[in-house]
Structures are given as C-alpha cells and as structure tokens.
Coordinates of C-alpha atoms in Angstrom, one line a residue:
M1 CA 139.0 74.0 -29.8
R2 CA 142.7 74.7 -29.9
Q3 CA 145.0 75.8 -27.1
A4 CA 147.2 78.6 -28.4
E5 CA 149.1 80.0 -25.5
T6 CA 149.4 79.7 -21.7
K7 CA 150.8 82.3 -19.4
C8 CA 150.5 83.5 -15.8
E9 CA 148.8 86.8 -15.0
G10 CA 149.9 88.3 -11.7
I11 CA 150.5 85.6 -9.1
V12 CA 147.3 83.6 -8.9
S13 CA 145.5 83.3 -12.2
A14 CA 146.5 81.0 -15.1
W15 CA 145.1 82.2 -18.4
V16 CA 144.5 79.6 -21.2
Y17 CA 143.6 81.1 -24.6
F18 CA 141.3 79.4 -27.0
T19 CA 140.2 80.0 -30.6
P20 CA 136.5 80.5 -29.9
L21 CA 133.5 80.3 -32.1
P22 CA 132.8 83.5 -34.1
P23 CA 130.5 85.8 -32.3
T24 CA 126.9 85.3 -33.4
G25 CA 124.9 87.4 -30.9
V26 CA 122.2 85.3 -29.3
L27 CA 122.5 81.6 -29.7
G28 CA 119.6 79.3 -30.3
R29 CA 116.6 79.4 -32.4
A30 CA 114.4 82.5 -32.7
M31 CA 111.7 82.4 -30.1
T32 CA 108.3 81.4 -31.5
K33 CA 105.0 82.6 -30.0
N34 CA 104.0 79.0 -29.2
P35 CA 107.1 76.7 -29.1
M36 CA 104.9 73.8 -28.0
V37 CA 102.9 73.5 -31.3
A38 CA 105.4 71.1 -32.8
A39 CA 106.4 67.8 -31.0
P40 CA 108.6 69.1 -28.2
A41 CA 112.2 68.1 -28.3
P42 CA 113.7 66.1 -25.4
V43 CA 114.7 68.3 -22.5
A44 CA 118.3 67.9 -21.3
M45 CA 118.2 67.7 -17.5
D46 CA 121.8 67.3 -16.7
L47 CA 125.2 68.2 -18.2
S48 CA 126.2 64.6 -18.8
V49 CA 123.8 64.2 -21.7
L50 CA 125.4 67.1 -23.7
G51 CA 128.3 64.8 -24.8
D52 CA 131.2 66.3 -26.7
A53 CA 129.3 68.6 -29.0
H54 CA 129.2 72.4 -28.6
P55 CA 126.6 72.8 -25.9
H56 CA 124.5 75.4 -27.8
L57 CA 123.8 72.8 -30.5
V58 CA 122.1 70.6 -28.0
L59 CA 120.4 73.5 -26.2
E60 CA 119.0 75.3 -29.2
D61 CA 115.6 73.7 -28.8
L62 CA 115.5 74.0 -25.0
V63 CA 112.0 74.6 -23.5
W64 CA 112.2 74.3 -19.8
P65 CA 109.2 72.3 -18.3
T66 CA 108.7 74.4 -15.1
A67 CA 107.9 78.1 -14.7
Y68 CA 110.6 79.4 -12.3
D69 CA 108.2 81.1 -10.1
S70 CA 106.7 77.7 -9.3
Y71 CA 110.0 76.6 -7.8
N72 CA 110.0 79.6 -5.5
A73 CA 106.4 79.1 -4.4
L74 CA 107.1 75.4 -3.6
T75 CA 110.3 76.1 -1.7
R76 CA 108.8 78.9 0.4
A77 CA 105.8 76.7 1.3
L78 CA 108.1 73.8 2.3
I79 CA 110.3 76.0 4.4
D80 CA 107.5 77.7 6.3
G81 CA 105.4 74.5 6.7
L82 CA 108.3 72.3 7.9
V83 CA 109.7 75.0 10.2
K84 CA 106.2 75.4 11.8
T85 CA 106.0 71.6 12.2
T86 CA 109.5 71.4 13.7
R87 CA 108.7 74.1 16.2
A88 CA 105.6 72.3 17.4
L89 CA 107.5 69.1 18.2
N90 CA 108.3 68.3 21.8
P91 CA 110.7 65.3 21.8
G92 CA 112.8 66.4 24.8
D93 CA 115.7 68.8 25.0
D94 CA 118.4 66.6 23.5
A95 CA 116.2 65.2 20.7
A96 CA 115.0 68.8 19.9
A97 CA 118.6 69.9 19.6
V98 CA 119.3 67.0 17.3
T99 CA 116.4 68.0 15.1
R100 CA 117.4 71.7 15.1
A101 CA 120.9 70.7 14.0
K102 CA 119.5 68.8 11.0
T103 CA 116.5 71.0 10.0
Y104 CA 118.5 72.9 7.3
D105 CA 119.8 69.7 5.8
I106 CA 116.4 68.0 5.8
I107 CA 114.6 70.9 4.2
T108 CA 117.4 71.4 1.6
D109 CA 117.1 67.8 0.5
L110 CA 113.3 67.7 0.6
A111 CA 113.0 70.9 -1.4
F112 CA 115.5 69.6 -4.0
I113 CA 113.5 66.3 -4.4
S114 CA 110.3 68.3 -4.8
R115 CA 111.9 70.4 -7.5
L116 CA 113.0 67.4 -9.5
A117 CA 109.5 65.9 -9.1
L118 CA 107.9 69.1 -10.2
D119 CA 110.0 69.1 -13.4
I120 CA 109.0 65.5 -14.1
A121 CA 105.3 66.2 -13.6
N122 CA 105.4 69.3 -15.8
A123 CA 107.3 67.5 -18.5
R124 CA 104.8 64.6 -18.5
R125 CA 101.9 67.0 -18.7
A126 CA 103.4 68.8 -21.7
A127 CA 104.3 65.5 -23.4
Q128 CA 108.0 66.3 -23.1
T129 CA 110.7 63.6 -22.9
I130 CA 113.3 64.3 -20.2
N131 CA 116.9 63.3 -21.1
F132 CA 119.3 62.5 -18.3
D133 CA 122.2 60.2 -17.3
P134 CA 121.0 57.9 -14.5
K135 CA 124.6 57.9 -13.1
A136 CA 124.8 61.6 -13.0
S137 CA 121.2 62.1 -11.8
P138 CA 120.3 59.0 -9.8
M139 CA 117.6 60.7 -7.8
L140 CA 115.9 62.0 -10.9
A141 CA 116.1 58.5 -12.4
F142 CA 114.5 57.1 -9.2
L143 CA 111.7 59.6 -9.2
D144 CA 111.0 59.0 -12.8
A145 CA 110.9 55.2 -12.5
G146 CA 109.6 54.8 -8.9
G147 CA 110.8 52.1 -6.6
D148 CA 111.5 51.1 -3.0
P149 CA 112.4 54.3 -1.0
S150 CA 114.6 52.3 1.3
H151 CA 116.9 51.6 -1.7
S152 CA 116.8 55.2 -3.0
P153 CA 120.0 57.0 -3.7
L154 CA 121.4 59.6 -1.4
L155 CA 121.4 63.1 -2.7
R156 CA 124.6 64.1 -0.9
I157 CA 126.8 63.3 2.0
W158 CA 126.2 66.0 4.6
H159 CA 128.5 64.5 7.3
H160 CA 132.2 63.6 7.7
P161 CA 133.1 60.4 5.9
V162 CA 132.6 57.3 8.0
D163 CA 135.7 55.1 8.1
L164 CA 135.7 52.5 10.8
R165 CA 138.7 50.5 9.7
L166 CA 141.1 49.7 12.5
R167 CA 144.0 51.5 10.9
T168 CA 142.0 54.7 10.5
R169 CA 140.6 54.5 14.0
L170 CA 144.1 54.1 15.5
R171 CA 145.3 57.2 13.5
K172 CA 142.3 59.2 14.7
G173 CA 142.9 58.1 18.2
L174 CA 146.4 59.4 18.2
R175 CA 145.3 62.7 16.8
R176 CA 142.6 63.0 19.4
A177 CA 145.1 62.2 22.2
R178 CA 147.3 65.1 21.0
A179 CA 144.3 67.4 20.8
H180 CA 143.2 66.5 24.3
Q181 CA 146.6 67.1 25.6
R182 CA 146.7 70.6 24.0
A183 CA 143.3 71.4 25.5
Q184 CA 144.3 70.2 29.0
L185 CA 147.6 72.2 28.9
A186 CA 145.7 75.3 27.7
G187 CA 143.4 75.1 30.8
A188 CA 139.7 75.5 31.4
N189 CA 139.7 79.2 30.3
R190 CA 140.6 78.3 26.7
I191 CA 138.5 79.0 23.7
D192 CA 137.4 76.0 21.7
V193 CA 137.4 76.6 17.9
H194 CA 135.4 74.8 15.2
N195 CA 135.6 75.4 11.4
R196 CA 137.8 78.5 11.2
N197 CA 137.3 81.3 8.6
N198 CA 138.7 84.8 8.2
L199 CA 136.5 86.4 10.7
V200 CA 137.2 83.6 13.3
N201 CA 140.9 84.3 12.9
T202 CA 140.3 88.1 13.3
L203 CA 138.2 87.5 16.5
L204 CA 140.8 85.2 18.0
S205 CA 143.7 87.5 17.2
A206 CA 142.2 90.2 19.5
D207 CA 141.8 87.7 22.5
T208 CA 144.6 86.8 24.8
R209 CA 143.1 83.4 25.8
P210 CA 144.5 80.3 24.2
A211 CA 142.4 79.0 21.3
I212 CA 142.4 75.3 20.7
D213 CA 140.9 73.7 17.5
W214 CA 138.3 71.0 18.0
P215 CA 139.3 68.4 15.4
V216 CA 135.9 66.9 14.7
T217 CA 137.3 65.1 11.6
N218 CA 139.2 62.9 14.1
L219 CA 136.2 61.5 15.8
D220 CA 135.0 58.0 15.0
W221 CA 131.8 58.9 13.3
D222 CA 129.4 56.0 12.7
H223 CA 126.7 55.2 10.2
E224 CA 123.1 56.0 11.1
H225 CA 121.2 53.3 13.0
S226 CA 117.5 53.1 13.5
V227 CA 115.6 56.2 14.6
P228 CA 115.4 56.4 18.4
S229 CA 112.0 56.3 20.0
S230 CA 112.3 60.0 21.0
L231 CA 112.4 61.0 17.3
T232 CA 109.9 58.6 15.7
E233 CA 107.0 61.1 16.1
S234 CA 109.2 63.9 14.7
V235 CA 109.9 61.8 11.5
A236 CA 106.2 61.1 11.1
E237 CA 105.1 64.7 11.6
I238 CA 107.8 66.2 9.3
A239 CA 107.0 63.6 6.6
R240 CA 103.2 64.3 6.9
T241 CA 103.7 68.0 6.4
Y242 CA 106.0 67.4 3.5
T243 CA 103.5 65.1 1.7
R244 CA 100.7 67.6 2.3
I245 CA 102.6 70.5 0.8
T246 CA 104.1 68.7 -2.2
N247 CA 100.6 67.3 -3.1
Q248 CA 99.5 70.9 -3.6
F249 CA 102.1 71.3 -6.4
I250 CA 102.3 67.8 -8.0
D251 CA 99.2 66.2 -9.6
D252 CA 100.8 63.0 -10.8
V253 CA 99.4 60.3 -8.4
A254 CA 102.3 57.8 -8.8
L255 CA 104.9 60.6 -8.4
R256 CA 103.1 61.8 -5.3
E257 CA 103.4 58.4 -3.7
T258 CA 107.1 58.1 -4.6
V259 CA 107.8 61.6 -3.2
S260 CA 105.9 61.0 0.0
A261 CA 107.8 57.7 0.7
L262 CA 111.1 59.4 -0.1
G263 CA 110.3 62.2 2.3
T264 CA 109.7 59.7 5.2
N265 CA 112.8 57.7 4.4
L266 CA 115.1 60.7 3.9
T267 CA 113.9 62.4 7.1
A268 CA 114.5 59.2 9.1
R269 CA 118.0 58.9 7.7
H270 CA 118.9 62.5 8.6
L271 CA 117.6 62.3 12.1
A272 CA 119.1 58.8 12.8
K273 CA 122.5 60.2 11.6
S274 CA 122.1 63.3 13.7
W275 CA 121.3 61.2 16.8
I276 CA 124.3 58.9 16.4
D277 CA 126.5 61.9 15.9
F278 CA 125.1 63.5 19.0
K279 CA 125.9 60.3 21.0
T280 CA 129.5 60.3 19.5
F281 CA 130.0 63.9 20.7
E282 CA 128.6 63.0 24.1
Q283 CA 131.1 60.2 24.5
H284 CA 133.9 62.4 23.2
L285 CA 133.2 65.1 25.8
R286 CA 133.9 62.6 28.7
A287 CA 137.6 62.7 27.6
R288 CA 137.7 66.4 26.6
P289 CA 136.0 68.9 28.9
L290 CA 134.5 72.0 27.4
G291 CA 136.4 75.3 27.2
E292 CA 135.0 78.6 28.2
M293 CA 133.2 79.1 24.9
L294 CA 132.8 77.8 21.4
V295 CA 133.8 80.0 18.4
S296 CA 133.1 78.8 14.9
G297 CA 132.6 79.7 11.3
T298 CA 129.9 78.1 9.2
P299 CA 128.7 75.4 11.7
K300 CA 127.1 72.7 9.5
H301 CA 125.1 70.1 11.5
L302 CA 128.1 69.0 13.7
G303 CA 128.7 72.6 14.7
R304 CA 125.1 73.1 15.5
I305 CA 125.1 70.0 17.7
A306 CA 128.3 71.2 19.4
G307 CA 126.6 74.5 20.1
W308 CA 123.8 72.8 22.0
F309 CA 126.4 71.0 24.3
Y310 CA 128.1 74.3 25.1
R311 CA 124.8 76.2 25.8
R312 CA 123.5 73.3 27.8
E313 CA 126.4 73.7 30.1
G314 CA 126.1 77.5 30.2
R315 CA 129.0 78.2 27.9
P316 CA 128.4 80.9 25.1
V317 CA 128.5 80.0 21.4
L318 CA 130.0 82.6 19.1
R319 CA 129.7 82.3 15.3
C320 CA 131.4 84.3 12.6
A321 CA 129.9 85.1 9.2
H322 CA 131.4 83.6 6.0
G323 CA 131.7 85.4 2.7
G324 CA 129.9 88.6 3.4
E325 CA 127.3 88.8 0.6
R326 CA 124.3 88.3 2.8
V327 CA 124.2 91.9 3.8
F328 CA 122.9 92.5 0.2
F329 CA 120.9 89.3 -0.3
A330 CA 118.0 88.1 1.8
D331 CA 118.4 84.3 1.6
Y332 CA 115.3 83.2 3.6
E333 CA 116.5 79.7 4.4
W334 CA 119.9 80.8 5.5
G335 CA 118.9 81.3 9.2
L336 CA 118.2 77.6 9.5
A337 CA 121.9 76.9 8.9
E338 CA 123.6 79.8 10.8
F339 CA 121.5 80.6 13.9
P340 CA 120.4 77.5 15.8
D341 CA 122.0 77.4 19.3
C342 CA 124.0 80.6 18.8
D343 CA 124.4 83.4 21.3
I344 CA 126.6 86.0 19.5
Y345 CA 127.0 86.4 15.8
Y346 CA 129.9 88.4 14.4
A347 CA 129.5 90.1 11.0
H348 CA 132.1 91.5 8.6
S349 CA 130.9 95.1 9.2
G350 CA 128.5 97.5 10.8
G351 CA 126.4 97.3 7.7
E352 CA 126.1 93.5 7.8
R353 CA 125.5 93.5 11.5
D354 CA 122.6 96.0 11.2
A355 CA 121.1 94.2 8.2
L356 CA 121.1 90.8 9.8
A357 CA 119.7 92.1 13.1
A358 CA 116.9 94.0 11.2
R359 CA 116.1 90.9 9.1
L360 CA 115.7 88.7 12.1
A361 CA 113.5 91.3 13.9
A362 CA 111.3 91.6 10.9
G363 CA 110.9 87.9 10.3
G364 CA 112.8 88.0 7.1
T365 CA 114.6 84.7 7.7
A366 CA 113.5 81.3 8.6
L367 CA 114.3 80.3 12.2
V368 CA 113.9 76.9 13.9
E369 CA 113.7 78.6 17.3
S370 CA 110.8 81.0 17.3
A371 CA 112.6 83.9 19.1
P372 CA 116.3 83.3 19.4
N373 CA 118.1 85.8 21.6
I374 CA 121.2 86.5 19.4
E375 CA 123.4 89.5 19.8
F376 CA 124.9 90.8 16.5
R377 CA 128.4 92.4 16.6
A378 CA 130.7 93.8 14.0
L379 CA 134.4 93.1 13.7
G380 CA 135.5 94.7 10.5
S381 CA 137.2 92.6 7.9
P382 CA 141.0 92.9 7.6
H383 CA 140.9 90.5 4.7
H384 CA 138.7 92.8 2.6
Q385 CA 140.5 95.9 3.7
K386 CA 143.8 94.5 2.4
I387 CA 142.1 93.8 -1.0
F388 CA 141.0 97.4 -1.1
E389 CA 144.5 98.7 -0.4
R390 CA 146.0 96.5 -3.1
S391 CA 143.4 97.6 -5.6
R392 CA 143.8 101.3 -5.0
S393 CA 147.5 101.0 -5.8
N394 CA 146.6 99.4 -9.2
R395 CA 144.2 102.1 -10.5
T396 CA 146.5 103.5 -13.1
R397 CA 146.0 100.5 -15.4
E398 CA 145.4 101.0 -19.1
K399 CA 142.2 99.7 -20.7
T400 CA 142.6 96.2 -22.2
G401 CA 139.3 95.7 -24.1
T402 CA 138.9 92.5 -22.0
V403 CA 136.1 91.8 -19.4
V404 CA 136.2 88.8 -17.0
Y405 CA 133.1 86.8 -16.5
V406 CA 133.4 85.1 -13.1
A407 CA 131.3 82.0 -13.6
G408 CA 129.4 80.1 -10.9
G409 CA 129.8 76.4 -10.6
Y410 CA 127.6 73.5 -11.7
L411 CA 126.0 71.7 -8.8
G412 CA 124.3 68.5 -10.1
E413 CA 122.4 66.4 -7.5
Q414 CA 125.5 66.2 -5.2
F415 CA 125.4 69.9 -4.4
G416 CA 121.9 71.0 -5.5
D417 CA 120.9 74.3 -3.9
F418 CA 117.7 76.2 -3.3
P419 CA 116.3 77.5 -6.6
N420 CA 116.3 81.1 -5.2
R421 CA 120.2 80.9 -5.2
K422 CA 121.2 78.7 -8.1
P423 CA 119.2 77.6 -11.2
P424 CA 119.4 74.0 -12.6
D425 CA 122.7 73.4 -14.4
I426 CA 121.2 73.2 -17.9
L427 CA 119.4 76.5 -17.5
Y428 CA 122.5 78.1 -16.1
L429 CA 124.8 76.8 -18.9
D430 CA 122.3 78.1 -21.5
W431 CA 122.4 81.5 -19.9
Q432 CA 126.2 81.5 -19.6
I433 CA 126.6 80.8 -23.3
N434 CA 124.1 83.5 -24.2
L435 CA 125.8 86.1 -21.9
I436 CA 129.3 85.4 -23.2
Q437 CA 128.2 85.6 -26.8
M438 CA 126.4 88.9 -26.1
L439 CA 129.5 90.4 -24.5
K440 CA 131.5 89.4 -27.5
G441 CA 128.9 90.9 -29.8
L442 CA 129.3 94.2 -27.9
G443 CA 133.0 94.1 -28.9
Y444 CA 134.6 92.9 -25.8
R445 CA 137.2 90.2 -25.4
V446 CA 135.8 87.8 -22.8
A447 CA 137.8 85.8 -20.4
V448 CA 136.0 83.3 -18.2
K449 CA 137.2 82.7 -14.6
L450 CA 136.3 79.2 -13.7
H451 CA 134.7 78.3 -10.4
P452 CA 137.1 76.0 -8.4
A453 CA 134.4 73.7 -7.2
G454 CA 131.3 71.9 -8.5
I455 CA 130.6 68.7 -10.4
A456 CA 132.2 69.5 -13.7
R457 CA 135.0 71.6 -15.2
E458 CA 133.3 74.6 -16.8
A459 CA 136.1 74.8 -19.4
R460 CA 134.6 71.7 -21.1
Y461 CA 131.5 73.7 -21.9
L462 CA 132.5 77.4 -22.0
A463 CA 135.9 77.3 -23.7
H464 CA 134.1 77.0 -27.0
Y465 CA 132.8 80.5 -26.6
A466 CA 135.4 82.4 -24.5
D467 CA 138.5 84.1 -25.7
A468 CA 140.4 82.9 -22.6
I469 CA 139.9 80.7 -19.6
I470 CA 141.3 81.7 -16.2
E471 CA 142.1 79.0 -13.7
G472 CA 143.5 79.1 -10.2
Q473 CA 142.7 81.2 -7.1
F474 CA 140.8 84.3 -7.8
D475 CA 142.2 87.7 -6.9
P476 CA 140.6 90.8 -8.5
T477 CA 143.6 92.9 -7.9
A478 CA 146.0 90.5 -9.7
T479 CA 143.9 90.0 -12.9
R480 CA 144.0 92.6 -15.6
A481 CA 140.5 93.4 -17.0
D482 CA 138.4 96.5 -17.7
A483 CA 135.6 95.0 -15.6
F484 CA 134.4 91.9 -13.8
I485 CA 131.0 90.5 -14.5
F486 CA 129.1 88.3 -12.0
D487 CA 125.7 86.5 -12.1
F488 CA 126.1 85.0 -8.6
A489 CA 127.2 86.7 -5.4
G490 CA 129.6 84.5 -3.4
T491 CA 133.1 84.9 -2.0
A492 CA 134.6 86.1 -5.4
F493 CA 131.9 88.7 -5.7
I494 CA 132.5 90.1 -2.3
D495 CA 136.2 90.2 -2.7
T496 CA 135.8 92.2 -5.9
L497 CA 133.2 94.4 -4.2
A498 CA 135.9 95.1 -1.6
S499 CA 138.3 96.3 -4.2
S500 CA 137.9 99.4 -6.4
E501 CA 137.8 97.4 -9.6
P502 CA 134.9 98.1 -12.0
M503 CA 132.3 95.4 -11.8
L504 CA 128.7 94.6 -12.9
F505 CA 126.1 92.2 -11.6
A506 CA 123.9 90.4 -14.2
D507 CA 120.9 89.6 -12.0
L508 CA 119.0 86.5 -12.9
G509 CA 116.1 87.7 -10.8
I510 CA 115.9 84.6 -8.6
R511 CA 117.7 85.7 -5.5
P512 CA 116.0 88.5 -3.4
F513 CA 117.9 91.5 -2.4
D514 CA 118.0 93.1 1.0
E515 CA 116.1 96.2 0.0
N516 CA 117.6 98.3 2.8
N517 CA 121.1 97.9 1.2
R518 CA 120.3 97.5 -2.5
A519 CA 120.7 101.2 -3.4
N520 CA 124.2 101.2 -1.8
L521 CA 125.1 98.1 -3.7
I522 CA 124.1 99.6 -7.0
E523 CA 126.3 102.6 -6.4
R524 CA 129.3 100.3 -6.2
C525 CA 128.2 97.6 -8.6
P526 CA 125.6 98.4 -11.3
I527 CA 122.9 95.8 -11.7
V528 CA 121.3 94.7 -15.0
S529 CA 118.3 92.5 -14.6
A530 CA 117.6 89.5 -16.8
T531 CA 114.2 88.1 -17.6
R532 CA 112.9 84.7 -18.6
D533 CA 111.5 84.2 -22.1
A534 CA 108.5 82.1 -23.2
R535 CA 110.8 79.0 -23.2
G536 CA 111.9 79.5 -19.6
R537 CA 115.4 80.6 -20.5
F538 CA 117.2 83.5 -18.8
R539 CA 117.9 86.4 -21.2
I540 CA 119.2 89.9 -20.8
D541 CA 118.7 93.0 -22.9
R542 CA 121.8 93.6 -25.0
D543 CA 121.6 97.4 -25.2
R544 CA 121.0 97.8 -21.4
L545 CA 123.9 95.5 -20.7
G546 CA 126.2 97.4 -23.1
D547 CA 125.3 100.8 -21.8
R548 CA 125.7 99.9 -18.1
L549 CA 129.0 98.1 -18.8
A550 CA 130.5 101.0 -20.7
D551 CA 129.5 103.4 -17.9
T552 CA 131.0 101.1 -15.3
I553 CA 134.4 100.8 -17.0
V554 CA 134.9 104.6 -17.1
S555 CA 133.3 105.6 -13.8
D556 CA 134.7 105.9 -10.2
T557 CA 133.3 102.6 -8.8
C558 CA 134.1 103.2 -5.1
P559 CA 131.5 105.7 -3.7
P560 CA 132.4 107.5 -0.5
G561 CA 131.6 105.7 2.7
F562 CA 130.8 102.3 1.0
H563 CA 134.0 100.5 2.1
D564 CA 133.7 101.7 5.7
R565 CA 130.0 100.8 5.8
Y566 CA 130.4 97.2 4.5
F567 CA 133.9 96.2 5.4
G568 CA 134.7 98.3 8.5
S569 CA 133.5 97.8 12.1

C-alpha cells in the first residue's frame, strides 16, 4: 500500500489515495458444492487475527459456522420471552422503573452472548476450529473455555464512567452547583433537557420557556452494589427465561451451563447498577427540583430512569427521534430503548410520525409496557431541509467515474449489536471487500468513506482494495461522486437521502423494512438485495448491481413529494 496524494474535497472530507490491488472480480475461492468435505479451515472470529496480511488472503477459505436465520430466530425468541417475563414481574413501582430502564441493555447483552455461544456450538459440531484474539474477544474466550461467571468479562460499559477520586468529585460538585443555580434562576416553569440532538434543538427553538441542560455526566455515579431485595426475584425470573430459551438453540451441555450462569450474573450486574443509579438520581433531586417537563434525545438507561421521576411527579416526558432511518426500517427491539416512560415522541416528519404510530398499534415493536399511551408528533427537520437546499444547488456537476461506498463501522464485543442490524465483523469485512472489488470490476473508481466510530480503523483493511479513502465528517453535498452506495442505514444514509444526490442501497437482507414505506424509499434510493451463499457469506449479483447503479447515476433521484413526506412536518 502506498500513499500517493492527499487533498481536501469541499470543506469536510479528506481524501487519501492509494495504489490498490488490481481488480479481480469476486475474491476468494470458487464455491464448491460441499465445502465441508475437506478438513475445514480455522474460522476467523474477530479482526485482530487477520494480522497485517491483505484480509482476503485470510478470508478466502471462510465458511461461517452459523446460518444467519438462526441468529434472527434466537434473537426474536429472546426478546419476546424476556419482555413477557419482565411485564409479569411486580417488584413495586420504583423497582419496576429500574427494570424498564435496563431491559434494552440486558436483552442486548444476553442476545449477544447467545449469538457467540451459538457460533461456538455450531463450530464444534462441524469440527471447525475458531480463531480469535482473547484480548479482542474476551467474552468469546470465556464462553469457549468456561469459568466462574462472577469473574467473567464485561461486554461493554453502558453507563457513565465511575470516577470517585476526590479531585474529580470536587470538580463535578462545582459544575453541579453552577447547574443548580441556572435551574433556580430559570424558575419552576423551565424545561429540563437531557442528551440534545437536532430535533431537540428544533423543538426548543420554538418554545419561549427557558431550557436548562441536566448535566448527568456531573453526578457522582457509583459502582453497582448487591442486588436489592426488591429485585432478586426479577433477576431469577429473567435468568430462568433466558436459560430456557437458549437451551432450545444450543445443544452443547457445558456451553449451556456457562451461558446460563452468565445470564444470571449479567442480569444481576445490570439491575444492581440501575438501582444504584436510581438512588443517585433520587439524592440529586433533593438539591435540584424538577422543571415543568423533561425533553431528551436518545435516552439510554439514565434518561429512562429520569423519565420515571418526572412522570411519577406528574411532569410530561418528551423525546425526540435521532437519525431518521426508522421510518423505513422496522427494528423490533428499538422500542425497548426509546419508549419506556415517555408521553410524547417527536418524529422528523409526518411520514415518520405515522409509521411509528402504526407500528406500535400493530405490535410491530417490542415494548416493556404492554400498552403505553404515547402521542406521536412531527416537527419537520430543518437539518435535513438545509442538506436538500445545498444539494439542489450542486446538481450541475459533471460525472467523475467515481462512486463512494459509505462503510459501516466494526463493532467487536464492545459495541456488538443485534444481528438484524449488523453482521459479525468478519462476515461484514468479507462482504465489503467483495462489494468494492465488484464495483471496480464494473469500471468504477471506488472511494471508501470511513465510519468515524467503531473498534478499528477501516483503512487498515479496506485501503488495499479502494482507489481512495475519505476521512472526516460526512457531507453528501460536499463530496464529488456519481453516486453514494450504502449497506447500512444510519445518520449518513439519511443525510444522503435528504439530498438529491444519486444513491443506492445494497441490502444484506438482515434488517426488515417497514413495508408501508419501502416503495417510497425505492423511488428515491434503488435497492439491490444480496444473498448468502453456501458458505454463509454475503454476495450480490454483479449484473443487477451494475444495471441499477447505472440507472441511478443518470436518473432524477428526488421523486415529487418525497422530501415533504419524510423531512417536512
């Protein structure tokens, strides 16, 4: 790999050019009818084991141990079973609120552990050796070897960092005092704000009442203690349900025992931490009375706990959507994160408002509360409207022969997501390499826009294959390209959708669409569906990809009414 030139494109994107491998079409060995006849090659399970070699050399023998549909069946069974169990608990109002606040985190972690265990069980059954770095994949290593669950690694840190040093506590105390003073000066009719986003700012700009941020980062959060007596039965019931469901998918006896013990231990950790956070909030509120209402963006578990405090005192809780893609994608688990202890939910548009309301009414999303009374409203999105205006002024561009692949990030164990949103990193990297090589084989110059987050810099893996690497903040109106290609819909996808730039979605087939809005999405952004081959790899038809991409580049990609429907009020 050789860096040849660096320059700035527009104002936000840094382009770094590389001398790539020559285009070879589809990388890897030709697929055999029965790839398991020979002794199976070790399966790379995390990115760390790839070393410094070109990744496709390590991945050419990849045979994934688990059929992807098994992930989806396991995850859905866990969500439905654990939600049903949680609803049936009756630990008292405050303990129930603590459990609601943590249900999404608990299910996310338990589902991820089950996915890892399923991979191990399937690999053992197929006599495959799994290859991983214990430092990069400590939970996978623990599951593979077994051990004392009380000493198991943590998958991720869901809460604010705990720092109880005297110096830190003094600094936080001064910040809290200033925040309390601002709240008192603003008066009792103020709006309290948690975790701002674009829609929160839009909502507050139209309200004349003072808005005061609640600096939860400045509270003295403590480590979890023992589970309180009011939650011990909850831990036992959740763990019992988890064991029953995972045993239906995993037949390895030793692995079952490890997974079951982990389920109990992890659930106890989550609820113990949620309880101590609840008590910290309660103590904090003695010095800082509540405002008239609470307005927040993505709440996370602290925002959900705060929501209960406000609702308990008869104060409304307003939440504002983030991103905007969920009007088009029906993420079943998402309701567990967004809707607990919420009265009013603001969407980016009338289209998103209607889609979310219809989804809840039809039981299309998991909910901790069986029948939450949530009012959905639409604000319109000035952020996306400005993107559209900038884009329309740029539509006289000449064709460049370059397409930009906007890559998703790698998650590892630290950020592991539900399998209906993101595939395991190794499967995803294998797909990315194949997609880039296919685009190059179609005659396009391929620039890869790196994801700003994740566990590893994608340039390390993808620069071998791309013509250019784009770093920095993403703005579709400031990056010259004939089209933008996505395989994951997040903030960058919606920002591009809000523009009039040509774009295409390579659908991995793992994330369900909202069928009421899919046809409108296709009018704006053509979709080419991938499949999974006999080795479990994601693959896409080259001719279909080429035809749809060529059509997209020359067509008018902003159908009448689309922008008003999905970015207006």
